[in-house]
PDB file of C-alpha atoms in Angstrom:
ATOM      1  CA  ALA A1167     255.003-146.644 -24.864  1.00 45.00           C
ATOM      2  CA  THR A1168     251.863-145.361 -23.155  1.00 49.00           C
ATOM      3  CA  THR A1169     252.996-141.761 -23.640  1.00 48.00           C
ATOM      4  CA  TYR A1170     253.434-142.356 -27.364  1.00 44.00           C
ATOM      5  CA  GLU A1171     249.967-143.914 -27.454  1.00 47.00           C
ATOM      6  CA  GLN A1172     248.443-140.911 -25.680  1.00 49.00           C
ATOM      7  CA  LEU A1173     250.136-138.617 -28.193  1.00 50.00           C
ATOM      8  CA  ALA A1174     248.689-140.726 -31.029  1.00 53.00           C
ATOM      9  CA  GLN A1175     252.192-141.691 -32.123  1.00 57.00           C
ATOM     10  CA  PHE A1176     251.172-145.280 -32.661  1.00 64.00           C
ATOM     11  CA  PRO A1177     254.180-146.632 -34.613  1.00 68.00           C
ATOM     12  CA  GLU A1178     256.493-145.411 -31.841  1.00 66.00           C
ATOM     13  CA  SER A1179     254.191-146.885 -29.217  1.00 63.00           C
ATOM     14  CA  ILE A1180     254.173-150.257 -30.974  1.00 65.00           C
ATOM     15  CA  ALA A1181     257.970-150.224 -31.194  1.00 66.00           C
ATOM     16  CA  MET A1182     258.190-149.624 -27.441  1.00 62.00           C
ATOM     17  CA  PHE A1183     255.685-152.376 -26.649  1.00 61.00           C
ATOM     18  CA  ASP A1184     257.467-154.750 -29.016  1.00 63.00           C
ATOM     19  CA  ASP A1185     260.718-154.143 -27.153  1.00 59.00           C
ATOM     20  CA  ASP A1186     259.647-155.965 -23.994  1.00 56.00           C
ATOM     21  CA  ASP A1187     262.630-158.349 -24.122  1.00 64.00           C
ATOM     22  CA  PRO A1188     264.357-156.793 -21.059  1.00 68.00           C
ATOM     23  CA  LEU A1189     261.147-157.119 -19.074  1.00 65.00           C
ATOM     24  CA  GLU A1190     260.573-160.657 -20.288  1.00 68.00           C
ATOM     25  CA  ARG A1191     264.182-161.626 -19.522  1.00 70.00           C
ATOM     26  CA  ALA A1192     263.943-160.160 -16.027  1.00 74.00           C
ATOM     27  CA  LEU A1193     260.519-161.457 -15.054  1.00 70.00           C
ATOM     28  CA  GLY A1194     259.823-164.310 -17.457  1.00 69.00           C
ATOM     29  CA  PRO A1195     257.324-164.654 -20.303  1.00 67.00           C
ATOM     30  CA  PHE A1196     254.380-165.467 -18.059  1.00 69.00           C
ATOM     31  CA  ALA A1197     254.892-162.805 -15.390  1.00 72.00           C
ATOM     32  CA  PHE A1198     251.885-160.550 -14.923  1.00 75.00           C
ATOM     33  CA  LYS A1199     253.814-157.378 -15.878  1.00 76.00           C
ATOM     34  CA  THR A1200     255.076-159.022 -19.077  1.00 75.00           C
ATOM     35  CA  LEU A1201     251.560-160.108 -20.033  1.00 79.00           C
ATOM     36  CA  GLU A1202     250.117-156.721 -19.128  1.00 80.00           C
ATOM     37  CA  THR A1203     252.710-154.989 -21.309  1.00 77.00           C
ATOM     38  CA  ARG A1204     251.819-157.176 -24.268  1.00 78.00           C
ATOM     39  CA  ASN A1205     248.135-156.395 -23.656  1.00 81.00           C
ATOM     40  CA  GLY A1206     249.005-152.708 -24.028  1.00 80.00           C
ATOM     41  CA  LEU A1207     250.017-153.360 -27.621  1.00 81.00           C
ATOM     42  CA  ILE A1208     246.400-153.941 -28.716  1.00 83.00           C
ATOM     43  CA  GLY A1209     245.234-150.304 -28.674  1.00 82.00           C
ATOM     44  CA  PRO A1210     247.962-148.942 -30.955  1.00 82.00           C
ATOM     45  CA  LEU A1211     247.622-151.892 -33.340  1.00 83.00           C
ATOM     46  CA  LEU A1212     243.891-151.285 -33.681  1.00 85.00           C
ATOM     47  CA  ALA A1213     244.439-147.547 -34.086  1.00 82.00           C
ATOM     48  CA  LEU A1214     246.693-148.297 -37.051  1.00 84.00           C
ATOM     49  CA  GLY A1215     244.165-150.753 -38.494  1.00 87.00           C
ATOM     50  CA  ASP A1216     246.317-153.835 -37.910  1.00 88.00           C
ATOM     51  CA  SER A1217     243.489-156.008 -36.649  1.00 89.00           C
ATOM     52  CA  ALA A1218     245.200-159.198 -37.870  1.00 91.00           C
ATOM     53  CA  ARG A1219     248.198-158.625 -35.611  1.00 88.00           C
ATOM     54  CA  ALA A1220     245.955-157.476 -32.752  1.00 89.00           C
ATOM     55  CA  GLU A1221     244.025-160.731 -33.028  1.00 91.00           C
ATOM     56  CA  GLN A1222     247.271-162.730 -33.084  1.00 90.00           C
ATOM     57  CA  VAL A1223     248.541-160.945 -29.953  1.00 86.00           C
ATOM     58  CA  LEU A1224     245.210-161.483 -28.162  1.00 89.00           C
ATOM     59  CA  VAL A1225     245.119-165.202 -29.001  1.00 90.00           C
ATOM     60  CA  GLU A1226     248.714-165.610 -27.782  1.00 87.00           C
ATOM     61  CA  LEU A1227     247.942-163.591 -24.669  1.00 86.00           C
ATOM     62  CA  GLN A1228     244.901-165.714 -23.913  1.00 87.00           C
ATOM     63  CA  ARG A1229     247.071-168.832 -24.115  1.00 86.00           C
ATOM     64  CA  ASP A1230     249.832-167.288 -21.999  1.00 84.00           C
ATOM     65  CA  VAL A1231     247.485-165.917 -19.341  1.00 83.00           C
ATOM     66  CA  ASN A1232     246.125-169.429 -18.902  1.00 79.00           C
ATOM     67  CA  ALA A1233     249.730-170.597 -18.429  1.00 77.00           C
ATOM     68  CA  TYR A1234     250.306-167.764 -15.918  1.00 71.00           C
ATOM     69  CA  GLY A1235     247.222-168.826 -14.048  1.00 68.00           C
ATOM     70  CA  THR A1236     243.962-167.162 -13.283  1.00 69.00           C
ATOM     71  CA  SER A1237     243.860-168.074  -9.602  1.00 72.00           C
ATOM     72  CA  THR A1238     245.170-164.634  -8.622  1.00 74.00           C
ATOM     73  CA  SER A1239     243.012-161.537  -8.822  1.00 81.00           C
ATOM     74  CA  GLU A1240     245.322-159.928 -11.390  1.00 79.00           C
ATOM     75  CA  GLY A1241     245.473-163.062 -13.542  1.00 78.00           C
ATOM     76  CA  ASP A1242     241.717-163.464 -13.442  1.00 85.00           C
ATOM     77  CA  TYR A1243     241.116-159.825 -14.382  1.00 87.00           C
ATOM     78  CA  LEU A1244     243.602-160.009 -17.246  1.00 87.00           C
ATOM     79  CA  ALA A1245     242.032-163.230 -18.565  1.00 88.00           C
ATOM     80  CA  ILE A1246     238.552-161.684 -18.536  1.00 92.00           C
ATOM     81  CA  SER A1247     239.622-158.445 -20.204  1.00 89.00           C
ATOM     82  CA  ILE A1248     241.580-160.304 -22.908  1.00 89.00           C
ATOM     83  CA  ALA A1249     238.583-162.551 -23.642  1.00 92.00           C
ATOM     84  CA  GLU A1250     236.377-159.470 -23.924  1.00 92.00           C
ATOM     85  CA  ARG A1251     238.837-157.634 -26.194  1.00 90.00           C
ATOM     86  CA  LEU A1252     239.174-160.688 -28.420  1.00 91.00           C
ATOM     87  CA  GLY A1253     235.393-161.110 -28.619  1.00 93.00           C
ATOM     88  CA  MET A1254     234.817-157.463 -29.469  1.00 91.00           C
ATOM     89  CA  LEU A1255     237.605-157.503 -32.065  1.00 91.00           C
ATOM     90  CA  LEU A1256     236.068-160.550 -33.751  1.00 93.00           C
ATOM     91  CA  ALA A1257     232.635-158.896 -33.658  1.00 93.00           C
ATOM     92  CA  ASN A1258     234.076-155.730 -35.208  1.00 89.00           C
ATOM     93  CA  LEU A1259     235.582-157.889 -37.934  1.00 91.00           C
ATOM     94  CA  ARG A1260     232.054-159.243 -38.529  1.00 94.00           C
ATOM     95  CA  ARG A1261     233.087-162.694 -37.290  1.00 94.00           C
ATOM     96  CA  HIS A1262     230.184-162.826 -34.878  1.00 96.00           C
ATOM     97  CA  GLY A1263     230.006-166.601 -34.570  1.00 96.00           C
ATOM     98  CA  GLU A1264     233.635-166.738 -33.420  1.00 95.00           C
ATOM     99  CA  ALA A1265     233.079-163.810 -31.051  1.00 95.00           C
ATOM    100  CA  ILE A1266     230.397-165.559 -29.013  1.00 97.00           C
ATOM    101  CA  ALA A1267     232.641-167.910 -26.993  1.00 95.00           C
ATOM    102  CA  PRO A1268     235.112-165.261 -25.755  1.00 94.00           C
ATOM    103  CA  LEU A1269     232.253-162.859 -24.990  1.00 96.00           C
ATOM    104  CA  GLN A1270     230.471-165.583 -23.000  1.00 96.00           C
ATOM    105  CA  GLN A1271     233.711-166.173 -21.097  1.00 94.00           C
ATOM    106  CA  ALA A1272     234.048-162.445 -20.408  1.00 94.00           C
ATOM    107  CA  LEU A1273     230.431-162.137 -19.283  1.00 96.00           C
ATOM    108  CA  ALA A1274     230.803-165.024 -16.848  1.00 96.00           C
ATOM    109  CA  GLY A1275     234.018-163.507 -15.514  1.00 94.00           C
ATOM    110  CA  TRP A1276     232.599-160.013 -15.022  1.00 95.00           C
ATOM    111  CA  ILE A1277     229.549-161.449 -13.259  1.00 96.00           C
ATOM    112  CA  ARG A1278     231.791-163.532 -10.992  1.00 94.00           C
ATOM    113  CA  ARG A1279     234.016-160.548 -10.156  1.00 94.00           C
ATOM    114  CA  PHE A1280     231.615-157.613  -9.995  1.00 95.00           C
ATOM    115  CA  GLY A1281     228.072-158.951 -10.128  1.00 94.00           C
ATOM    116  CA  GLU A1282     225.454-159.161 -12.845  1.00 93.00           C
ATOM    117  CA  LYS A1283     224.474-155.483 -12.591  1.00 93.00           C
ATOM    118  CA  SER A1284     228.027-154.180 -12.998  1.00 94.00           C
ATOM    119  CA  GLY A1285     228.868-151.998 -15.974  1.00 92.00           C
ATOM    120  CA  PRO A1286     231.358-154.487 -17.448  1.00 93.00           C
ATOM    121  CA  ALA A1287     228.857-157.362 -17.171  1.00 94.00           C
ATOM    122  CA  VAL A1288     226.042-155.361 -18.778  1.00 93.00           C
ATOM    123  CA  ALA A1289     228.361-154.193 -21.586  1.00 92.00           C
ATOM    124  CA  ALA A1290     229.546-157.758 -22.237  1.00 93.00           C
ATOM    125  CA  ARG A1291     225.945-158.997 -22.279  1.00 94.00           C
ATOM    126  CA  ASN A1292     225.043-156.268 -24.771  1.00 92.00           C
ATOM    127  CA  GLY A1293     227.974-157.183 -27.052  1.00 93.00           C
ATOM    128  CA  LEU A1294     227.005-160.833 -26.825  1.00 95.00           C
ATOM    129  CA  ALA A1295     223.402-159.992 -27.727  1.00 96.00           C
ATOM    130  CA  GLY A1296     224.622-158.216 -30.858  1.00 95.00           C
ATOM    131  CA  CYS A1297     226.563-161.310 -31.890  1.00 97.00           C
ATOM    132  CA  TYR A1298     223.534-163.499 -31.289  1.00 97.00           C
ATOM    133  CA  ALA A1299     221.465-161.187 -33.497  1.00 96.00           C
ATOM    134  CA  GLU A1300     224.075-161.169 -36.268  1.00 97.00           C
ATOM    135  CA  THR A1301     224.203-164.978 -36.281  1.00 97.00           C
ATOM    136  CA  GLY A1302     220.435-165.353 -36.494  1.00 97.00           C
ATOM    137  CA  GLN A1303     219.969-166.467 -32.878  1.00 97.00           C
ATOM    138  CA  LEU A1304     217.199-163.954 -32.389  1.00 96.00           C
ATOM    139  CA  ASP A1305     215.610-165.534 -29.322  1.00 96.00           C
ATOM    140  CA  LEU A1306     218.949-165.367 -27.489  1.00 96.00           C
ATOM    141  CA  ALA A1307     219.577-161.842 -28.761  1.00 95.00           C
ATOM    142  CA  ILE A1308     216.213-160.558 -27.560  1.00 95.00           C
ATOM    143  CA  ALA A1309     216.546-162.285 -24.199  1.00 95.00           C
ATOM    144  CA  SER A1310     220.059-160.880 -23.742  1.00 93.00           C
ATOM    145  CA  TYR A1311     219.062-157.336 -24.711  1.00 92.00           C
ATOM    146  CA  GLU A1312     216.027-157.499 -22.412  1.00 93.00           C
ATOM    147  CA  ARG A1313     218.152-158.773 -19.532  1.00 92.00           C
ATOM    148  CA  ALA A1314     220.743-156.025 -20.086  1.00 88.00           C
ATOM    149  CA  LEU A1315     217.980-153.421 -20.108  1.00 89.00           C
ATOM    150  CA  GLU A1316     216.409-154.900 -16.977  1.00 90.00           C
ATOM    151  CA  LEU A1317     219.743-154.802 -15.163  1.00 86.00           C
ATOM    152  CA  THR A1318     220.295-151.118 -15.931  1.00 85.00           C
ATOM    153  CA  ARG A1319     217.021-149.995 -14.377  1.00 82.00           C
TER     154      ARG A1319
END
């Protein structure tokens, strides 16, 4: 599936990702590898412009990752990255108000894992600032942009 994605053969890639039944049967629906495989479906879906299905997969993944558990390093990382992808997808769909909560979750997770000055934390803060600006929360937007800038110096 990843090879098809790298070759920009997105329909083929999606078909391979969709066919995760053997993996799910072998490992279970909440096994890390099963969840990670489903997460790989997002890129090809977005490349084909199927943001509705990408959102559906991300929402289901978020639910299932919570069932898997975030107490392990891999579960925690997957939960953070899914929250960030969902937030950015919602922001790209101009649903900035809905994007704030998952982006806040991602920011908190990246800070916890890598520190406030880490690239992922600064990027999440910047995305969150954009959502604040788009929803008229200008004081929060300015403060977030200033903090992101301060952290990159």
